[in-house]
Amino acid sequence: MFNVLTAEFLHETNTFCQLPTTLASFAERGLLYGSEAIAARQDNNTELAGFLEAGRAYGWHVTHVVSAHAQPGGPVTREAFDTLTAPIIAAARNHDGPLHGILLGLHGAMVPDFCDDGEGELLRRLRAAIGRDIPIGITLDPHANVSRAMCDLADIIVSFKTYPHTDMRVAARHAADVLQRTMAGEIRPVTLRVTRPMLEEANGGRTDTGPMIGRLERARAYEQQPDVFAVSINGAFPNADIAEVGASITVTAQGDLARHAAFASALADDVWACRHDAINQFLTVEQAANRCKAYRPDGRGPIIVADYADNPGGGTYGDSTNLLRALLDAEVQDACFGPMVDPETVQQLQRHAPGDTVHIRLGGKTDPRFGGTPLDLSCTLVSLHPDGNYTGSGAMIGGLQRSWGPLAVVLVGDIEILVVTVRAQMLDLQQFLAFGIDPSRKQVVGLKSMQHFRAAFEPIAGEVIVCDSGALCTVDYAVLPFAKVPRPMFPLDRDIDIAHWLQTHHQGVYIPGPYH
Ligand SMILES: [Zn+2]
């Protein structure tokens, strides 16, 4: 029987976000240890559920240390990083009896405030404690910026193959199955990486449409070949001003590594060739508002307008006002909008009763250079919800408990607005429904999310449009103060001599060396 240690430690760091990610940020979103984490996450779309499922199938003795998640935001403080990694290292070092393997649910885009590569640093500390022999399998979000250190220090890397991410559990089971074969001595995997000089895949790695569908078919077919255990296509997380940023392909395999690298390079070439082919048409907020104004549902469901640029799931502030301002100016009817992250306004509204007319200064408070200044509005308070708790019902977070913190629903013109305390993106219908707003019955639904919203909202939508409000996840990367990313880098640089880049960057291929 194998003894396996598991942990989840996830953060997607937007290095341009000025809100540090602290221990409190993890406590707010989700920080559970041992059996408490298992109870909360074992039956849902989580990495832990996939690890435990494999543990039951193979008869492992599993020790789960911690499940730590924070809302995407600014760099993780050293205190938070040290506090959350320490019990993982200690559990590995002081394991009762022999430890045969480790499984970690990671994001792959964590940047602490003292180094560029949080996952690499965690793995370095683990290897310092346990040595090189015990196999480590990690799962990543495909919005990972996969570093050479991750490839060096983990043996197995499996990224989710869906965006919206509906296969966390499946990917974790996949990594666990490969770990089982490794612990049994049947295989000896290594993970290689192929990159191109681009901040992200042209469609952020979306898998519901476009070229990723075909690429993933090729990846799955290659995974069926002997000596190949996992192929991952990472769209990357572009809002990270670090040296190792960008789209990548990883292959966890053994045997003829040059052949595996050639396969990954062909996929990477396709990602590069399609770099100009964005599927989303990014409207201005005025264009979006006009489309909403003209929209008639005729029984098809509402028009959904997503603010791509103010996606709190990408580490933005969630208080961009530009889209809401345009919708109010256009006097759209029968609409809802959410979230608007504004704790101050929630506090102010808590001093009133439903039905009151209140003057509020809404949103735009954190950094109005990105996404717009506060809105001076007269609103009617519709309802107050002191805890803001909800339980997800969709494919991504079904059964998981989350919270907006204290929240208020206000009506301005004919738009019901969800004003919340805790940053999060809109990706589940319960985030509206639990607070008395039924988006399926509206004509217009405005929300903050890039892509994850599609899992729950496309089924109720008559039409979906996407706009760029100029907030921190704007697709206009030139406005962000990149300094550390290597150049040239698409799309910061448009005319890149790729043949020269390949020649001077080992063909974009990284194969771990010293241990294998
Ligand atoms: Zn992601």
XYZ file of C-alpha atoms and ligand atoms in Angstrom:
517
model
C 0.000 0.000 0.000
C 1.367 3.414 -0.959
C 1.409 6.418 1.337
C 0.562 9.581 -0.563
C 0.601 13.179 0.617
C -1.819 15.645 -0.981
C -2.303 19.407 -0.822
C -4.006 22.182 -2.778
C -2.347 25.611 -2.882
C -3.664 27.816 -5.654
C -3.245 31.406 -6.656
C -3.274 33.234 -9.969
C -1.253 36.394 -9.454
C -1.874 39.525 -11.484
C 1.374 41.361 -10.821
C -0.245 44.643 -11.904
C -2.899 44.397 -9.183
C -2.133 46.589 -6.194
C -4.028 44.448 -3.671
C -1.545 42.106 -1.960
C -2.694 38.525 -1.448
C -2.403 37.904 2.282
C -3.243 35.104 4.667
C -6.565 36.882 5.139
C -7.169 36.626 1.370
C -6.811 32.844 1.626
C -9.011 32.710 4.736
C -11.677 34.744 2.908
C -11.854 32.496 -0.159
C -10.956 29.087 1.256
C -8.389 27.783 3.729
C -9.122 24.383 5.197
C -6.819 21.812 6.728
C -6.942 18.014 6.688
C -10.311 16.388 7.256
C -12.180 19.694 7.100
C -10.915 20.221 3.549
C -11.841 16.668 2.620
C -15.377 17.088 3.945
C -15.909 20.318 2.000
C -14.301 19.313 -1.311
C -14.358 15.548 -1.810
C -17.610 15.422 -3.792
C -17.109 18.407 -6.106
C -15.203 19.519 -9.189
C -11.952 19.830 -7.233
C -8.438 18.479 -7.515
C -8.746 16.961 -4.061
C -11.785 14.951 -5.162
C -9.745 13.466 -8.034
C -6.796 12.649 -5.770
C -9.046 10.945 -3.217
C -10.908 9.016 -5.900
C -7.586 7.536 -7.063
C -6.614 6.875 -3.457
C -9.752 4.771 -2.982
C -9.217 2.946 -6.282
C -5.596 2.034 -5.497
C -5.930 1.537 -1.754
C -3.542 4.379 -0.856
C -3.162 5.797 2.583
C -3.728 9.493 1.850
C -2.653 12.321 4.146
C -4.243 15.576 3.029
C -2.478 18.612 4.449
C -4.243 21.744 3.307
C -6.541 23.252 0.685
C -5.717 26.929 0.222
C -7.285 29.178 -2.417
C -7.350 32.933 -2.704
C -9.139 35.107 -5.212
C -6.734 36.096 -8.013
C -5.034 39.362 -7.091
C -1.662 40.949 -6.416
C 1.500 39.134 -5.297
C 1.270 36.639 -2.441
C 2.948 38.012 0.681
C 5.929 36.174 2.084
C 4.009 35.607 5.311
C 1.143 33.898 3.460
C 3.475 31.867 1.260
C 5.652 30.702 4.168
C 2.685 29.967 6.433
C 0.883 27.872 3.820
C 3.884 25.975 2.466
C 5.328 25.151 5.921
C 2.772 22.471 6.866
C 3.172 20.802 3.442
C 6.951 20.639 3.849
C 6.657 19.508 7.473
C 4.154 16.775 6.625
C 6.448 15.467 3.886
C 9.562 15.614 6.068
C 7.980 14.139 9.187
C 5.768 11.601 7.474
C 4.842 8.684 9.672
C 6.339 5.725 7.820
C 7.634 5.763 4.252
C 6.231 8.366 1.881
C 5.781 7.038 -1.652
C 4.371 9.962 -3.569
C 3.026 13.527 -3.455
C 0.123 15.087 -5.356
C -0.307 18.838 -5.417
C -3.201 20.812 -6.859
C -1.512 24.027 -8.007
C -2.452 26.860 -10.330
C 0.864 27.544 -12.025
C 0.655 31.349 -12.045
C 1.474 32.178 -8.427
C 3.913 35.041 -7.920
C 5.006 35.697 -4.340
C 6.335 39.159 -3.441
C 9.882 37.813 -3.074
C 10.308 35.688 -6.238
C 8.696 35.132 -9.641
C 7.659 31.501 -9.414
C 5.588 30.417 -6.429
C 5.063 26.833 -7.574
C 8.758 26.442 -8.403
C 9.642 27.761 -4.937
C 7.223 25.375 -3.202
C 8.674 22.443 -5.155
C 12.223 23.575 -4.352
C 11.425 23.602 -0.632
C 9.772 20.193 -0.908
C 12.718 18.667 -2.752
C 15.102 20.166 -0.163
C 13.117 18.313 2.494
C 12.512 14.958 0.792
C 15.224 14.648 -1.845
C 14.773 13.772 -5.496
C 13.467 10.211 -5.401
C 9.882 10.491 -4.190
C 7.711 11.224 -7.242
C 5.649 14.417 -7.280
C 2.630 14.880 -9.516
C 1.062 18.322 -9.910
C -2.057 19.591 -11.592
C -2.128 23.047 -13.130
C -4.764 25.421 -14.378
C -4.169 25.914 -18.125
C -3.710 29.608 -17.276
C -0.342 28.555 -15.901
C 2.983 30.120 -16.776
C 4.911 26.875 -16.587
C 8.502 27.400 -15.425
C 11.564 25.289 -16.025
C 11.736 24.759 -12.254
C 8.274 23.158 -12.282
C 9.425 20.757 -15.013
C 12.667 20.026 -13.148
C 11.166 19.426 -9.735
C 7.819 17.762 -10.467
C 7.792 14.462 -12.343
C 4.217 14.636 -13.587
C 2.349 17.726 -14.794
C -1.300 17.613 -15.872
C -3.263 20.773 -16.730
C -7.036 20.974 -17.007
C -8.253 20.513 -20.584
C -11.322 22.731 -20.366
C -11.985 26.472 -20.173
C -14.477 27.040 -18.527
C -12.693 24.697 -16.130
C -15.094 21.827 -15.604
C -12.485 19.052 -15.347
C -10.401 19.828 -12.262
C -11.400 16.506 -10.758
C -10.729 14.623 -13.996
C -7.275 16.202 -14.420
C -6.384 15.353 -10.817
C -7.430 11.741 -11.314
C -5.280 11.682 -14.451
C -2.205 12.919 -12.540
C -2.933 10.441 -9.745
C -3.148 7.520 -12.192
C 0.273 8.431 -13.601
C 1.635 8.727 -10.059
C 0.364 5.248 -9.239
C 2.278 3.764 -12.194
C 5.362 5.746 -11.171
C 5.231 4.621 -7.526
C 4.786 1.036 -8.714
C 8.053 1.347 -10.646
C 6.316 0.683 -13.932
C 7.261 4.048 -15.514
C 9.718 6.898 -14.947
C 8.141 10.074 -16.291
C 9.762 13.404 -16.983
C 7.986 16.575 -18.117
C 9.300 18.648 -21.007
C 8.079 22.066 -22.059
C 7.816 23.866 -25.392
C 7.156 27.621 -25.588
C 6.813 30.407 -28.096
C 7.329 34.136 -27.362
C 3.689 35.027 -26.713
C 1.955 36.258 -23.559
C -1.022 33.969 -24.107
C -2.857 31.818 -26.616
C -4.983 34.027 -28.888
C -8.220 33.020 -27.168
C -6.930 32.742 -23.641
C -7.052 28.976 -24.031
C -10.842 28.758 -24.415
C -11.906 25.240 -25.293
C -15.599 25.626 -26.142
C -14.851 26.805 -29.663
C -11.935 27.552 -31.978
C -8.596 25.856 -32.573
C -8.106 24.480 -29.058
C -10.705 21.802 -29.783
C -8.532 20.294 -32.510
C -5.326 20.755 -30.531
C -6.796 18.909 -27.565
C -7.907 16.072 -29.824
C -4.308 15.762 -31.000
C -3.098 15.909 -27.395
C -5.503 13.168 -26.308
C -4.524 10.968 -29.239
C -0.824 11.388 -28.407
C -1.538 10.490 -24.774
C -2.619 7.068 -26.045
C 0.859 6.329 -27.411
C 3.286 4.182 -25.416
C 5.605 6.154 -23.135
C 3.300 9.209 -23.150
C 1.392 9.959 -19.953
C 0.039 13.495 -20.297
C -0.046 16.335 -22.810
C -1.092 19.771 -21.585
C -1.764 22.947 -23.545
C -1.407 26.050 -21.403
C -3.000 29.237 -22.697
C -1.015 31.030 -19.950
C -1.766 33.963 -17.671
C -0.629 37.135 -19.414
C -1.018 39.627 -16.557
C 2.256 38.569 -14.985
C 5.338 40.696 -15.411
C 7.808 37.838 -14.952
C 10.556 36.220 -17.000
C 8.804 32.909 -17.614
C 5.402 34.059 -18.811
C 3.485 32.697 -21.743
C 1.755 29.915 -23.612
C 3.333 26.468 -23.390
C 2.867 22.824 -24.200
C 4.045 20.232 -21.681
C 4.461 16.513 -22.263
C 4.911 14.083 -19.381
C 6.544 11.046 -20.915
C 9.562 8.762 -21.046
C 11.643 7.186 -23.800
C 12.298 9.172 -26.956
C 12.103 12.707 -25.550
C 13.136 14.263 -28.870
C 10.075 12.715 -30.500
C 7.808 14.043 -27.717
C 9.403 17.481 -28.054
C 8.733 17.402 -31.803
C 5.077 16.608 -31.150
C 4.785 19.460 -28.631
C 6.576 21.801 -31.038
C 3.998 21.105 -33.734
C 1.226 22.111 -31.318
C 3.204 25.190 -30.254
C 3.674 26.147 -33.916
C -0.095 26.026 -34.363
C -0.651 28.207 -31.281
C 1.876 30.677 -32.716
C 0.413 30.582 -36.244
C -3.040 31.422 -34.851
C -1.805 34.297 -32.667
C -3.845 36.924 -34.555
C -7.073 34.903 -34.626
C -9.060 36.156 -31.646
C -12.581 34.743 -31.718
C -14.086 37.249 -29.307
C -15.047 40.522 -30.861
C -14.150 43.020 -28.131
C -16.731 45.796 -28.271
C -16.314 49.182 -26.657
C -18.662 49.677 -23.708
C -20.748 52.103 -25.809
C -21.101 49.582 -28.646
C -22.039 46.917 -26.119
C -24.631 49.133 -24.435
C -26.188 49.998 -27.801
C -26.449 46.304 -28.695
C -28.156 45.677 -25.334
C -30.543 48.590 -25.852
C -31.585 47.283 -29.281
C -31.896 43.650 -28.175
C -35.324 41.988 -28.100
C -35.348 38.545 -26.453
C -38.415 37.186 -28.329
C -38.422 34.173 -26.046
C -34.723 33.375 -26.535
C -33.486 34.600 -23.156
C -31.429 37.678 -22.315
C -28.441 39.204 -24.010
C -25.394 38.643 -21.799
C -22.714 41.314 -21.901
C -19.445 40.302 -20.273
C -16.846 42.809 -19.130
C -13.765 40.804 -20.140
C -11.350 43.422 -18.829
C -12.720 43.628 -15.282
C -12.667 39.924 -14.516
C -11.916 39.518 -10.798
C -10.951 35.959 -11.741
C -7.964 37.513 -13.503
C -6.996 39.589 -10.491
C -8.867 42.788 -11.319
C -10.625 44.947 -8.765
C -14.165 44.194 -9.893
C -15.133 47.849 -9.474
C -14.734 49.075 -13.047
C -17.628 51.393 -13.812
C -17.305 51.961 -17.557
C -19.713 49.233 -18.681
C -22.353 50.011 -16.034
C -22.089 53.717 -16.883
C -22.688 52.953 -20.571
C -25.666 50.696 -19.772
C -27.179 53.417 -17.556
C -26.544 56.093 -20.186
C -28.229 53.911 -22.811
C -31.193 53.457 -20.417
C -31.368 49.714 -20.995
C -34.536 48.145 -19.609
C -35.195 45.073 -17.496
C -31.532 44.470 -16.723
C -29.284 43.144 -13.987
C -25.582 43.731 -13.423
C -23.032 42.082 -11.185
C -20.839 42.113 -9.385
C -19.825 45.642 -8.480
C -17.223 45.202 -5.767
C -17.585 48.120 -3.368
C -17.420 47.332 0.371
C -17.800 51.006 1.340
C -21.084 51.339 -0.498
C -22.374 48.079 1.002
C -21.605 49.461 4.471
C -23.398 52.693 3.656
C -26.449 50.818 2.364
C -26.562 48.654 5.478
C -27.636 51.761 7.395
C -30.811 51.923 5.285
C -33.934 49.819 4.783
C -35.248 48.267 1.574
C -37.323 50.803 -0.321
C -35.142 53.752 0.734
C -33.738 56.057 -1.888
C -30.012 56.482 -1.268
C -27.347 58.565 -2.934
C -24.274 56.408 -3.564
C -20.827 56.830 -5.086
C -20.461 53.437 -6.719
C -17.290 51.644 -7.835
C -14.180 53.033 -9.495
C -12.459 53.567 -6.163
C -9.427 51.251 -6.259
C -7.565 52.495 -9.330
C -9.803 54.550 -11.628
C -7.040 54.729 -14.256
C -8.195 51.241 -15.202
C -11.906 50.976 -15.931
C -13.461 54.262 -14.902
C -14.225 56.670 -12.060
C -16.972 56.313 -9.405
C -20.609 56.706 -10.478
C -22.702 59.248 -8.578
C -26.127 57.634 -8.472
C -29.445 57.850 -6.769
C -30.619 54.285 -6.159
C -33.461 52.387 -4.548
C -32.293 49.807 -2.048
C -33.962 46.511 -3.019
C -32.512 44.085 -0.473
C -29.666 43.521 2.005
C -27.883 40.205 2.573
C -25.573 40.351 5.597
C -23.587 37.188 4.820
C -23.738 37.002 0.987
C -23.374 33.219 1.046
C -24.411 30.990 -1.835
C -23.907 27.405 -2.964
C -22.927 26.907 -6.601
C -25.228 24.890 -8.865
C -23.367 24.876 -12.209
C -20.694 22.695 -13.781
C -17.766 24.577 -12.269
C -18.623 25.124 -8.610
C -21.737 22.960 -8.134
C -22.127 22.088 -4.444
C -19.318 24.395 -3.310
C -20.082 27.123 -0.776
C -18.860 30.586 -1.620
C -19.552 34.096 -0.391
C -19.757 37.630 -1.735
C -19.509 38.884 1.851
C -22.162 41.408 2.912
C -24.033 42.576 -0.165
C -26.841 44.843 -1.301
C -29.090 44.778 -4.335
C -29.943 48.265 -5.623
C -32.081 49.484 -8.499
C -30.885 52.333 -10.706
C -33.047 53.161 -13.699
C -34.191 49.685 -14.703
C -30.951 47.904 -13.758
C -30.722 45.760 -10.621
C -27.115 45.907 -9.409
C -25.401 43.403 -7.133
C -23.065 45.433 -4.893
C -20.705 43.109 -3.015
C -17.857 43.107 -0.508
C -15.684 40.176 -1.634
C -14.122 40.096 -5.115
C -15.089 37.161 -7.345
C -16.081 36.686 -10.957
C -19.577 35.789 -12.136
C -19.627 32.128 -13.172
C -22.680 30.527 -11.575
C -26.380 31.451 -11.738
C -26.652 31.138 -7.955
C -24.464 34.218 -7.633
C -27.555 36.174 -8.762
C -30.379 33.772 -7.854
C -29.505 33.460 -4.165
C -30.103 37.200 -3.840
C -33.466 37.398 -5.560
C -32.313 38.181 -9.116
C -33.246 35.686 -11.840
C -31.005 36.469 -14.823
C -32.942 34.130 -17.109
C -35.988 36.418 -16.751
C -34.130 39.614 -17.604
C -33.660 41.164 -21.028
C -30.095 42.260 -20.344
C -27.481 40.721 -18.034
C -24.200 42.578 -17.454
C -21.461 40.647 -15.682
C -17.744 40.624 -14.950
C -15.978 37.550 -16.333
C -13.890 36.586 -19.361
C -14.981 33.099 -20.210
C -15.967 31.067 -17.147
C -19.455 32.626 -17.179
C -20.232 30.744 -20.372
C -20.636 27.405 -18.555
C -23.702 28.602 -16.649
C -24.917 31.633 -18.599
C -24.777 30.499 -22.247
C -27.604 27.975 -21.667
C -29.961 30.793 -20.575
C -28.715 33.363 -23.095
C -30.273 34.502 -26.365
C -27.001 36.189 -27.281
C -23.568 36.706 -25.706
C -21.339 39.717 -26.353
C -17.993 40.670 -24.825
C -16.540 44.115 -24.188
C -13.311 45.664 -22.949
C -13.917 48.347 -20.314
C -10.236 49.233 -20.054
C -9.870 47.592 -16.630
C -6.770 45.691 -15.527
C -7.395 42.648 -17.764
C -7.737 44.778 -20.874
C -6.697 43.047 -24.080
C -4.738 46.187 -24.896
C -1.569 44.902 -23.213
C 0.414 47.920 -24.363
C -1.171 50.014 -21.570
C 0.225 47.715 -18.855
C 3.696 48.577 -17.499
C 5.516 45.372 -18.479
C 9.209 45.568 -17.518
C 10.494 42.078 -16.720
C 9.035 39.994 -19.542
C 11.665 39.011 -22.096
C 11.379 40.733 -25.446
C 10.376 40.214 -28.119
C 7.007 39.052 -26.816
C 3.754 38.962 -28.790
C 1.548 41.024 -28.737
C 3.777 43.645 -27.052
C 5.960 43.210 -30.118
C 4.178 42.591 -33.406
C 6.971 41.865 -35.862
C 8.891 38.939 -34.437
C 11.443 36.975 -36.453
C 10.354 33.584 -35.119
C 13.070 31.658 -36.947
C 15.694 33.796 -35.234
C 13.936 33.440 -31.877
C 13.836 29.648 -32.199
C 17.495 29.559 -33.176
C 18.497 31.567 -30.133
C 16.132 29.796 -27.674
C 16.895 26.072 -28.140
C 13.919 25.831 -30.527
C 11.702 26.800 -27.568
C 12.251 23.342 -26.049
C 13.150 22.707 -22.424
C 13.979 19.171 -21.331
C 14.891 18.716 -17.646
C 18.427 17.511 -17.305
C 20.220 16.732 -14.096
C 18.000 14.125 -12.524
C 16.777 12.160 -15.491
Zn -7.859 29.278 -15.421
